[in-house]
Tab-separated table of C-alpha atoms in Angstrom:
chain	number	residue	atom	x	y	z
A	1	MET	CA	41.140	-66.229	-124.556
A	2	ALA	CA	40.626	-67.539	-121.042
A	3	GLY	CA	41.052	-65.079	-118.179
A	4	ALA	CA	42.873	-65.441	-114.873
A	5	LYS	CA	42.592	-68.882	-113.295
A	6	LEU	CA	41.340	-68.878	-109.708
A	7	ARG	CA	43.124	-71.550	-107.688
A	8	PHE	CA	41.563	-73.879	-105.124
A	9	GLY	CA	42.896	-75.960	-102.262
A	10	ALA	CA	42.527	-76.889	-98.610
A	11	PHE	CA	43.751	-75.473	-95.327
A	12	ILE	CA	44.287	-78.539	-93.139
A	13	ALA	CA	44.744	-77.591	-89.469
A	14	PRO	CA	43.456	-80.404	-88.997
A	15	PHE	CA	40.480	-80.986	-86.634
A	16	HIS	CA	40.125	-84.491	-85.221
A	17	PRO	CA	37.844	-85.314	-82.247
A	18	ILE	CA	39.420	-87.189	-79.355
A	19	ASP	CA	37.209	-90.269	-79.719
A	20	GLU	CA	39.121	-91.648	-82.704
A	21	ASN	CA	42.512	-93.210	-83.404
A	22	PRO	CA	45.039	-90.360	-83.888
A	23	THR	CA	47.366	-92.468	-86.028
A	24	LEU	CA	44.578	-93.240	-88.468
A	25	ALA	CA	43.513	-89.592	-88.410
A	26	LEU	CA	46.974	-88.472	-89.525
A	27	HIS	CA	47.009	-91.037	-92.305
A	28	ARG	CA	43.578	-89.841	-93.407
A	29	ASP	CA	44.934	-86.284	-93.659
A	30	MET	CA	47.627	-87.619	-95.956
A	31	GLU	CA	45.039	-89.487	-98.008
A	32	LEU	CA	43.057	-86.263	-98.351
A	33	VAL	CA	46.073	-84.440	-99.793
A	34	GLU	CA	46.598	-87.280	-102.257
A	35	TRP	CA	42.913	-87.052	-103.239
A	36	LEU	CA	43.182	-83.293	-103.765
A	37	ASP	CA	46.191	-83.830	-106.012
A	38	LYS	CA	44.281	-86.374	-108.119
A	39	LEU	CA	41.322	-83.990	-108.456
A	40	GLY	CA	43.535	-81.157	-109.691
A	41	TYR	CA	43.461	-78.871	-106.659
A	42	GLU	CA	46.423	-76.519	-106.684
A	43	GLU	CA	47.311	-76.087	-102.993
A	44	ALA	CA	47.240	-77.768	-99.559
A	45	TRP	CA	48.327	-75.961	-96.383
A	46	ILE	CA	49.292	-77.918	-93.268
A	47	GLY	CA	49.007	-76.525	-89.721
A	48	GLU	CA	51.297	-76.502	-86.680
A	49	HIS	CA	49.840	-77.023	-83.190
A	50	HIS	CA	51.074	-78.506	-79.931
A	51	SER	CA	48.081	-78.604	-77.571
A	52	GLY	CA	44.304	-78.821	-77.526
A	53	ALA	CA	44.185	-82.421	-78.799
A	54	TYR	CA	42.238	-81.783	-82.032
A	55	GLU	CA	44.900	-80.216	-84.262
A	56	LEU	CA	47.343	-83.105	-84.328
A	57	ILE	CA	50.118	-82.052	-86.706
A	58	ALA	CA	53.120	-80.731	-84.773
A	59	SER	CA	55.462	-80.352	-87.747
A	60	PRO	CA	54.038	-79.269	-91.085
A	61	GLU	CA	57.513	-79.718	-92.582
A	62	LEU	CA	57.524	-83.446	-91.756
A	63	PHE	CA	54.039	-83.853	-93.202
A	64	ILE	CA	54.949	-81.922	-96.363
A	65	ALA	CA	58.077	-84.024	-96.930
A	66	ALA	CA	55.970	-87.179	-96.850
A	67	ALA	CA	53.119	-85.688	-98.902
A	68	ALA	CA	55.502	-84.509	-101.602
A	69	GLU	CA	56.533	-88.117	-102.228
A	70	ARG	CA	52.888	-89.181	-102.612
A	71	THR	CA	51.700	-86.382	-104.911
A	72	LYS	CA	52.646	-85.054	-108.341
A	73	HIS	CA	51.399	-81.526	-108.842
A	74	ILE	CA	49.825	-79.922	-105.779
A	75	LYS	CA	51.799	-77.222	-103.953
A	76	LEU	CA	52.267	-77.744	-100.213
A	77	GLY	CA	52.437	-74.975	-97.628
A	78	THR	CA	53.001	-74.585	-93.913
A	79	GLY	CA	49.643	-73.383	-92.703
A	80	VAL	CA	51.137	-71.854	-90.700
A	81	SER	CA	54.549	-72.062	-89.077
A	82	SER	CA	54.295	-70.304	-85.701
A	83	LEU	CA	57.356	-68.072	-85.838
A	84	PRO	CA	57.794	-67.373	-82.084
A	85	TYR	CA	58.272	-71.115	-81.522
A	86	HIS	CA	61.374	-71.471	-83.724
A	87	HIS	CA	64.844	-70.045	-84.110
A	88	PRO	CA	64.657	-68.271	-87.497
A	89	LEU	CA	67.832	-69.842	-88.896
A	90	MET	CA	66.633	-73.373	-88.144
A	91	LEU	CA	63.203	-72.731	-89.626
A	92	ALA	CA	64.605	-71.026	-92.734
A	93	ASP	CA	66.994	-73.928	-93.287
A	94	ARG	CA	64.173	-76.502	-93.063
A	95	ILE	CA	61.969	-74.563	-95.471
A	96	ASN	CA	64.856	-74.084	-97.883
A	97	GLN	CA	65.578	-77.816	-97.784
A	98	LEU	CA	61.914	-78.560	-98.528
A	99	ASP	CA	62.044	-76.114	-101.426
A	100	HIS	CA	64.785	-78.247	-102.964
A	101	MET	CA	63.239	-81.601	-102.036
A	102	THR	CA	59.886	-80.647	-103.592
A	103	ARG	CA	61.469	-78.904	-106.606
A	104	GLY	CA	59.701	-75.660	-105.788
A	105	ARG	CA	56.344	-77.044	-104.603
A	106	VAL	CA	56.629	-75.713	-101.030
A	107	MET	CA	55.029	-72.505	-99.718
A	108	PHE	CA	55.896	-70.840	-96.420
A	109	GLY	CA	52.886	-69.681	-94.416
A	110	VAL	CA	53.715	-67.784	-91.214
A	111	GLY	CA	51.858	-66.505	-88.165
A	112	PRO	CA	52.257	-65.711	-84.460
A	113	GLY	CA	50.706	-68.962	-83.219
A	114	ALA	CA	46.979	-69.461	-82.802
A	115	LEU	CA	46.786	-71.284	-79.455
A	116	VAL	CA	47.835	-69.439	-76.310
A	117	SER	CA	48.243	-72.862	-74.670
A	118	ASP	CA	51.062	-73.664	-77.107
A	119	ALA	CA	52.908	-70.465	-76.243
A	120	PHE	CA	52.292	-70.958	-72.518
A	121	MET	CA	54.060	-74.328	-72.525
A	122	MET	CA	57.134	-72.666	-74.035
A	123	GLY	CA	57.076	-69.747	-71.622
A	124	ILE	CA	56.127	-67.252	-74.337
A	125	PRO	CA	53.814	-64.448	-73.139
A	126	ALA	CA	50.765	-64.141	-75.376
A	127	SER	CA	51.310	-60.380	-75.409
A	128	LYS	CA	54.655	-60.872	-77.178
A	129	GLN	CA	53.676	-63.407	-79.821
A	130	ARG	CA	52.919	-60.868	-82.561
A	131	ASP	CA	55.989	-58.769	-81.832
A	132	ARG	CA	58.149	-61.881	-82.018
A	133	MET	CA	56.521	-62.902	-85.268
A	134	ASP	CA	57.440	-59.523	-86.768
A	135	GLU	CA	61.044	-59.812	-85.534
A	136	ALA	CA	61.420	-63.330	-86.896
A	137	LEU	CA	59.810	-62.522	-90.230
A	138	ASP	CA	62.168	-59.602	-90.827
A	139	VAL	CA	65.213	-61.894	-90.703
A	140	LEU	CA	63.512	-64.902	-92.335
A	141	VAL	CA	62.859	-62.872	-95.468
A	142	GLN	CA	66.531	-61.931	-95.633
A	143	LEU	CA	67.760	-65.466	-94.994
A	144	LEU	CA	65.453	-67.006	-97.605
A	145	ASN	CA	66.631	-64.393	-100.116
A	146	GLY	CA	70.188	-65.661	-99.622
A	147	GLU	CA	71.426	-62.764	-97.508
A	148	THR	CA	73.810	-62.860	-94.547
A	149	VAL	CA	72.189	-61.653	-91.316
A	150	THR	CA	73.563	-60.461	-87.993
A	151	TYR	CA	70.871	-59.631	-85.464
A	152	LYS	CA	70.231	-59.869	-81.740
A	153	CYS	CA	67.048	-59.518	-79.711
A	154	GLU	CA	65.717	-60.824	-76.407
A	155	TRP	CA	64.794	-64.263	-77.726
A	156	PHE	CA	67.210	-65.134	-80.554
A	157	GLU	CA	70.558	-64.151	-82.002
A	158	LEU	CA	72.099	-64.432	-85.465
A	159	ALA	CA	75.814	-63.956	-86.105
A	160	GLU	CA	76.735	-63.788	-89.795
A	161	ALA	CA	73.984	-66.321	-90.411
A	162	ARG	CA	73.259	-67.524	-93.917
A	163	LEU	CA	71.742	-70.558	-95.619
A	164	GLN	CA	74.142	-73.070	-97.119
A	165	MET	CA	72.084	-73.635	-100.276
A	166	THR	CA	70.877	-71.081	-102.756
A	167	PRO	CA	67.054	-71.204	-102.798
A	168	TYR	CA	65.547	-73.523	-105.407
A	169	SER	CA	62.711	-71.039	-106.001
A	170	ARG	CA	63.887	-67.622	-107.134
A	171	PRO	CA	64.179	-65.167	-105.588
A	172	SER	CA	62.909	-67.359	-102.740
A	173	VAL	CA	60.086	-69.610	-101.641
A	174	GLU	CA	56.714	-67.825	-101.539
A	175	ILE	CA	55.907	-66.402	-98.091
A	176	ALA	CA	52.284	-65.933	-96.986
A	177	VAL	CA	51.268	-64.173	-93.769
A	178	ALA	CA	48.167	-65.304	-91.877
A	179	SER	CA	45.538	-62.639	-91.232
A	180	GLN	CA	42.155	-62.621	-89.532
A	181	VAL	CA	40.133	-59.618	-88.409
A	182	SER	CA	42.995	-57.538	-86.945
A	183	PRO	CA	45.394	-55.663	-89.259
A	184	THR	CA	48.511	-57.435	-87.874
A	185	GLY	CA	48.896	-59.927	-90.706
A	186	ALA	CA	48.003	-57.424	-93.411
A	187	ARG	CA	50.631	-54.984	-92.135
A	188	ALA	CA	53.316	-57.684	-92.019
A	189	ALA	CA	52.443	-58.898	-95.517
A	190	GLY	CA	52.572	-55.366	-96.878
A	191	LYS	CA	55.912	-54.583	-95.246
A	192	HIS	CA	57.576	-57.479	-97.053
A	193	GLY	CA	55.412	-57.628	-100.183
A	194	ALA	CA	54.395	-61.116	-99.067
A	195	SER	CA	51.214	-62.998	-99.883
A	196	LEU	CA	48.176	-62.676	-97.601
A	197	LEU	CA	46.408	-65.691	-96.110
A	198	SER	CA	42.975	-64.589	-94.831
A	199	LEU	CA	41.722	-67.176	-92.352
A	200	GLY	CA	38.029	-67.512	-91.579
A	201	ALA	CA	37.228	-65.242	-94.525
A	202	THR	CA	33.566	-66.265	-94.572
A	203	SER	CA	32.798	-65.278	-90.965
A	204	THR	CA	30.854	-62.009	-90.719
A	205	ALA	CA	33.698	-59.985	-89.191
A	206	ALA	CA	36.394	-61.353	-91.497
A	207	PHE	CA	34.166	-61.054	-94.579
A	208	ASN	CA	33.506	-57.397	-93.817
A	209	ALA	CA	37.233	-56.804	-93.234
A	210	LEU	CA	38.412	-58.314	-96.521
A	211	ALA	CA	38.636	-55.152	-98.595
A	212	SER	CA	39.991	-53.039	-95.727
A	213	ASN	CA	42.697	-55.591	-94.851
A	214	TRP	CA	43.872	-55.637	-98.444
A	215	ALA	CA	43.930	-51.830	-98.473
A	216	ILE	CA	46.043	-51.884	-95.299
A	217	ALA	CA	48.483	-54.315	-96.920
A	218	GLU	CA	48.756	-52.181	-100.051
A	219	GLU	CA	49.302	-48.995	-98.037
A	220	GLN	CA	52.012	-50.671	-95.948
A	221	ALA	CA	53.655	-52.089	-99.076
A	222	LYS	CA	53.823	-48.631	-100.627
A	223	THR	CA	55.484	-47.277	-97.479
A	224	TYR	CA	58.242	-49.893	-97.738
A	225	GLY	CA	58.642	-49.742	-101.512
A	226	LYS	CA	56.934	-53.096	-102.081
A	227	THR	CA	53.956	-54.183	-104.166
A	228	MET	CA	51.101	-56.543	-103.359
A	229	ASP	CA	49.902	-59.146	-105.867
A	230	ARG	CA	46.246	-60.186	-105.646
A	231	SER	CA	47.075	-63.572	-107.163
A	232	GLY	CA	48.898	-64.369	-103.906
A	233	TRP	CA	45.872	-63.558	-101.743
A	234	ARG	CA	44.202	-66.679	-100.315
A	235	LEU	CA	40.795	-66.718	-98.626
A	236	VAL	CA	39.946	-69.581	-96.267
A	237	GLY	CA	36.439	-70.718	-95.334
A	238	PRO	CA	34.443	-73.878	-94.536
A	239	MET	CA	32.271	-75.591	-97.132
A	240	HIS	CA	30.576	-78.945	-97.531
A	241	ILE	CA	28.601	-79.726	-100.651
A	242	ALA	CA	26.512	-82.635	-101.900
A	243	GLU	CA	24.088	-83.327	-104.762
A	244	THR	CA	21.263	-81.760	-102.736
A	245	LYS	CA	21.075	-79.386	-99.804
A	246	GLU	CA	19.211	-82.004	-97.793
A	247	GLN	CA	22.049	-84.488	-98.313
A	248	ALA	CA	24.655	-81.885	-97.349
A	249	TYR	CA	22.807	-81.174	-94.091
A	250	LYS	CA	22.580	-84.892	-93.375
A	251	ASP	CA	26.300	-85.356	-94.055
A	252	VAL	CA	27.559	-82.658	-91.677
A	253	ARG	CA	25.521	-83.806	-88.686
A	254	TYR	CA	28.126	-86.572	-88.420
A	255	GLY	CA	30.824	-84.325	-86.918
A	256	LEU	CA	29.699	-80.690	-86.735
A	257	GLU	CA	28.868	-80.756	-83.027
A	258	LYS	CA	32.327	-82.043	-82.059
A	259	TRP	CA	34.016	-79.447	-84.275
A	260	ALA	CA	31.948	-76.645	-82.716
A	261	TYR	CA	32.754	-77.953	-79.225
A	262	TYR	CA	36.488	-77.630	-79.885
A	263	PHE	CA	36.204	-74.014	-80.976
A	264	SER	CA	33.876	-72.890	-78.202
A	265	GLU	CA	35.328	-74.859	-75.268
A	266	ILE	CA	39.012	-75.378	-76.145
A	267	ALA	CA	40.095	-72.724	-78.644
A	268	ASN	CA	37.754	-70.178	-77.014
A	269	LEU	CA	36.406	-69.019	-80.360
A	270	PRO	CA	32.668	-69.756	-80.766
A	271	VAL	CA	31.931	-70.389	-84.427
A	272	ILE	CA	28.186	-71.093	-84.541
A	273	PRO	CA	26.072	-67.927	-84.264
A	274	ALA	CA	23.880	-67.799	-81.175
A	275	GLY	CA	20.141	-68.273	-81.568
A	276	ASP	CA	17.329	-70.761	-81.737
A	277	GLY	CA	16.679	-73.494	-84.250
A	278	ASP	CA	19.020	-75.671	-86.269
A	279	PRO	CA	22.694	-74.632	-85.821
A	280	ILE	CA	23.359	-75.596	-89.437
A	281	ASP	CA	20.742	-73.104	-90.582
A	282	ARG	CA	22.345	-70.423	-88.409
A	283	MET	CA	25.771	-71.072	-89.914
A	284	VAL	CA	24.455	-70.972	-93.459
A	285	GLU	CA	22.206	-67.934	-92.966
A	286	SER	CA	25.028	-65.964	-91.326
A	287	GLY	CA	27.308	-66.688	-94.276
A	288	MET	CA	29.843	-68.353	-92.012
A	289	ALA	CA	29.762	-71.588	-94.037
A	290	VAL	CA	28.420	-73.081	-97.239
A	291	ILE	CA	26.487	-76.286	-96.620
A	292	GLY	CA	24.556	-77.079	-99.763
A	293	THR	CA	25.025	-77.705	-103.482
A	294	PRO	CA	27.701	-76.799	-106.028
A	295	ASP	CA	25.546	-73.834	-107.048
A	296	ASP	CA	25.593	-72.583	-103.443
A	297	ALA	CA	29.378	-72.878	-103.364
A	298	ALA	CA	29.748	-71.003	-106.653
A	299	ALA	CA	27.486	-68.209	-105.426
A	300	ARG	CA	29.643	-67.788	-102.326
A	301	ILE	CA	32.857	-67.632	-104.348
A	302	GLU	CA	31.314	-64.938	-106.539
A	303	GLN	CA	30.271	-62.996	-103.430
A	304	LEU	CA	33.784	-63.217	-102.006
A	305	MET	CA	35.274	-62.000	-105.285
A	306	GLU	CA	32.972	-58.993	-105.288
A	307	GLN	CA	33.550	-58.163	-101.610
A	308	SER	CA	37.328	-58.508	-101.770
A	309	GLY	CA	37.897	-56.879	-105.120
A	310	GLY	CA	39.637	-60.021	-106.386
A	311	PHE	CA	41.910	-62.708	-104.964
A	312	GLY	CA	44.032	-65.601	-106.194
A	313	ALA	CA	42.863	-68.727	-104.359
A	314	PHE	CA	40.051	-70.060	-102.218
A	315	LEU	CA	40.965	-72.699	-99.639
A	316	PHE	CA	38.506	-75.051	-97.973
A	317	MET	CA	38.926	-75.067	-94.223
A	318	ALA	CA	39.218	-78.842	-93.720
A	319	HIS	CA	36.789	-79.612	-90.888
A	320	ASN	CA	35.756	-83.290	-90.842
A	321	TRP	CA	32.074	-82.389	-90.447
A	322	ALA	CA	31.132	-85.376	-92.613
A	323	ASP	CA	32.518	-88.896	-92.678
A	324	PHE	CA	35.507	-89.390	-94.950
A	325	ALA	CA	33.579	-90.792	-97.916
A	326	ALA	CA	31.197	-87.807	-97.958
A	327	THR	CA	34.103	-85.419	-97.407
A	328	LYS	CA	35.940	-86.784	-100.436
A	329	LYS	CA	32.710	-86.559	-102.441
A	330	SER	CA	32.346	-82.904	-101.484
A	331	TYR	CA	35.813	-82.079	-102.812
A	332	GLU	CA	35.074	-84.077	-105.965
A	333	LEU	CA	31.794	-82.272	-106.657
A	334	PHE	CA	33.532	-78.919	-106.222
A	335	ALA	CA	36.348	-79.906	-108.587
A	336	ARG	CA	33.891	-81.174	-111.203
A	337	HIS	CA	31.174	-78.540	-111.086
A	338	VAL	CA	32.443	-75.384	-109.328
A	339	ALA	CA	36.134	-74.910	-110.068
A	340	PRO	CA	35.642	-74.947	-113.879
A	341	ARG	CA	33.382	-71.883	-113.621
A	342	PHE	CA	36.228	-69.828	-112.163
A	343	GLN	CA	39.087	-71.299	-114.162
A	344	GLY	CA	37.789	-70.884	-117.699
A	345	LEU	CA	38.099	-74.635	-118.248
A	346	ASN	CA	35.018	-74.870	-120.460
A	347	GLU	CA	35.191	-71.570	-122.346
A	348	ASN	CA	36.545	-73.144	-125.502
A	349	ARG	CA	34.105	-76.060	-125.215
A	350	VAL	CA	31.177	-73.639	-124.981
A	351	ALA	CA	32.476	-71.659	-127.946
A	352	SER	CA	32.911	-74.867	-129.925
A	353	ILE	CA	29.417	-76.242	-129.274
A	354	ASP	CA	27.827	-72.830	-130.002
A	355	TRP	CA	29.697	-72.606	-133.308
A	356	VAL	CA	28.556	-76.071	-134.352
A	357	LYS	CA	24.931	-75.273	-133.419
A	358	ARG	CA	24.991	-71.999	-135.380
A	359	ASN	CA	26.219	-73.813	-138.487
A	360	LYS	CA	24.146	-76.972	-138.058
A	361	ALA	CA	22.081	-76.484	-141.217
A	362	GLU	CA	25.152	-75.956	-143.384
A	363	PHE	CA	27.037	-78.889	-141.877
A	364	THR	CA	23.969	-81.155	-142.260
A	365	GLY	CA	23.588	-80.170	-145.899
A	366	GLN	CA	27.256	-80.852	-146.618
A	367	MET	CA	27.040	-84.247	-144.920
A	368	GLN	CA	23.940	-85.256	-146.882
A	369	ALA	CA	25.491	-84.108	-150.141
A	370	ALA	CA	28.685	-86.074	-149.472
A	371	VAL	CA	26.758	-89.236	-148.578
A	372	GLY	CA	24.442	-88.784	-151.561
A	373	ALA	CA	27.356	-88.460	-153.954
A	374	ARG	CA	28.786	-91.792	-152.804
A	375	ILE	CA	25.380	-93.487	-153.147
A	376	VAL	CA	24.981	-92.173	-156.705
A	377	GLN	CA	28.489	-93.337	-157.563
A	378	HIS	CA	27.656	-96.821	-156.276
A	379	MET	CA	24.338	-96.878	-158.155
A	380	VAL	CA	26.072	-95.962	-161.406
A	381	GLU	CA	28.652	-98.687	-160.950
A	382	LYS	CA	26.619	-101.484	-159.359
A	383	GLY	CA	22.944	-100.630	-159.628
A	384	THR	CA	20.489	-100.543	-156.779
A	385	ASP	CA	20.293	-104.201	-155.818
A	386	ASN	CA	22.130	-103.869	-152.508
A	387	ILE	CA	21.147	-100.308	-151.663
A	388	ARG	CA	18.530	-99.753	-149.006
A	389	PRO	CA	15.280	-98.549	-150.669
A	390	GLU	CA	14.965	-95.426	-148.560
A	391	LEU	CA	18.445	-94.298	-149.682
A	392	VAL	CA	17.525	-94.732	-153.344
A	393	GLU	CA	14.375	-92.716	-152.774
A	394	MET	CA	16.349	-89.999	-150.988
A	395	ILE	CA	18.662	-89.582	-153.984
A	396	THR	CA	16.281	-90.136	-156.960
A	397	GLY	CA	13.027	-89.021	-155.475
A	398	GLN	CA	11.460	-92.323	-156.607
A	399	ALA	CA	11.063	-95.686	-154.930
A	400	PRO	CA	13.075	-98.504	-156.564
A	401	LYS	CA	11.113	-100.649	-159.012
A	402	ALA	CA	10.148	-104.132	-157.876
A	403	GLU	CA	11.728	-106.924	-159.860
């Protein structure tokens, strides 16, 4: 019997350089989600950002509503909703509405907000973003569970607040808390028994923190009488694959430099390890990214499974390193040649072909006997005039006599 099925998807911030048409970029993001749905990917997470120019999606809820109408199976998550930017009742009501509109295909990813520039424009001190996330999450969980909440703090107030509609998903929509190297997200996930969304899981620091962050979440969950489910743990990391490593390297030179510029100069988070030589080599050798073949991608997934102790889904960090055709090809190669290894899709096929090979001699003998019996029957009834000579010889052991 097949084992647990690892899920795959994409975490779409997205990242679009400022030298291209933003309208077309947004439509390309939508096309990517449609492509993922056709390929059988299970999840797509859509980001929320308001400054910095690269990460264009301001409302993941709007994007998800449109994507849900264009897809059939894939689940769609906010990746993530920045809780300090929203009144909790308004956000809960929008997510609950999406839960109904998508018939349970929406997921609710939450975080404090990644860009300080976003918070600055709203007058939110960076030092308070994580505290405000915790405050908002406490009441969001209650609201999405159908409870009535009265609460007051320095930045929002709820007076007998409740959602009008019972959640479509029971007990509520799935909530996932973003986590990087610090324990903030793991602690919040554990407190509420929520899923954990580990961003940048393939960077050296985040990779080394995987097991410890999960342990923190489990410890916190125990304190609050909750349990953590590894199937809800998502790891996020960048990959680009092609038929050969050389082709993969060639593909990513299209947009890697612009992507790295955004992180180092705008988001203030250098992503390419310092050093000499090819920056692609440095990324690959550090383990920060997979740029290579399907076998390279599979090896990295196996490494992550071992390091983490087990998780439920791996999400590509959508990066636009390659042009769109090569990007789509990368996702296709992964779906065809990597995902089946971790989803047990070919276990029965392997068992079937092995069984046939083991019994080949017996099956061949039965086939020859069945065919031979029909030839003999025909020879008895009609003679050998219209029987191929080699078939007569196979049955009688003698060549047919010439007339």
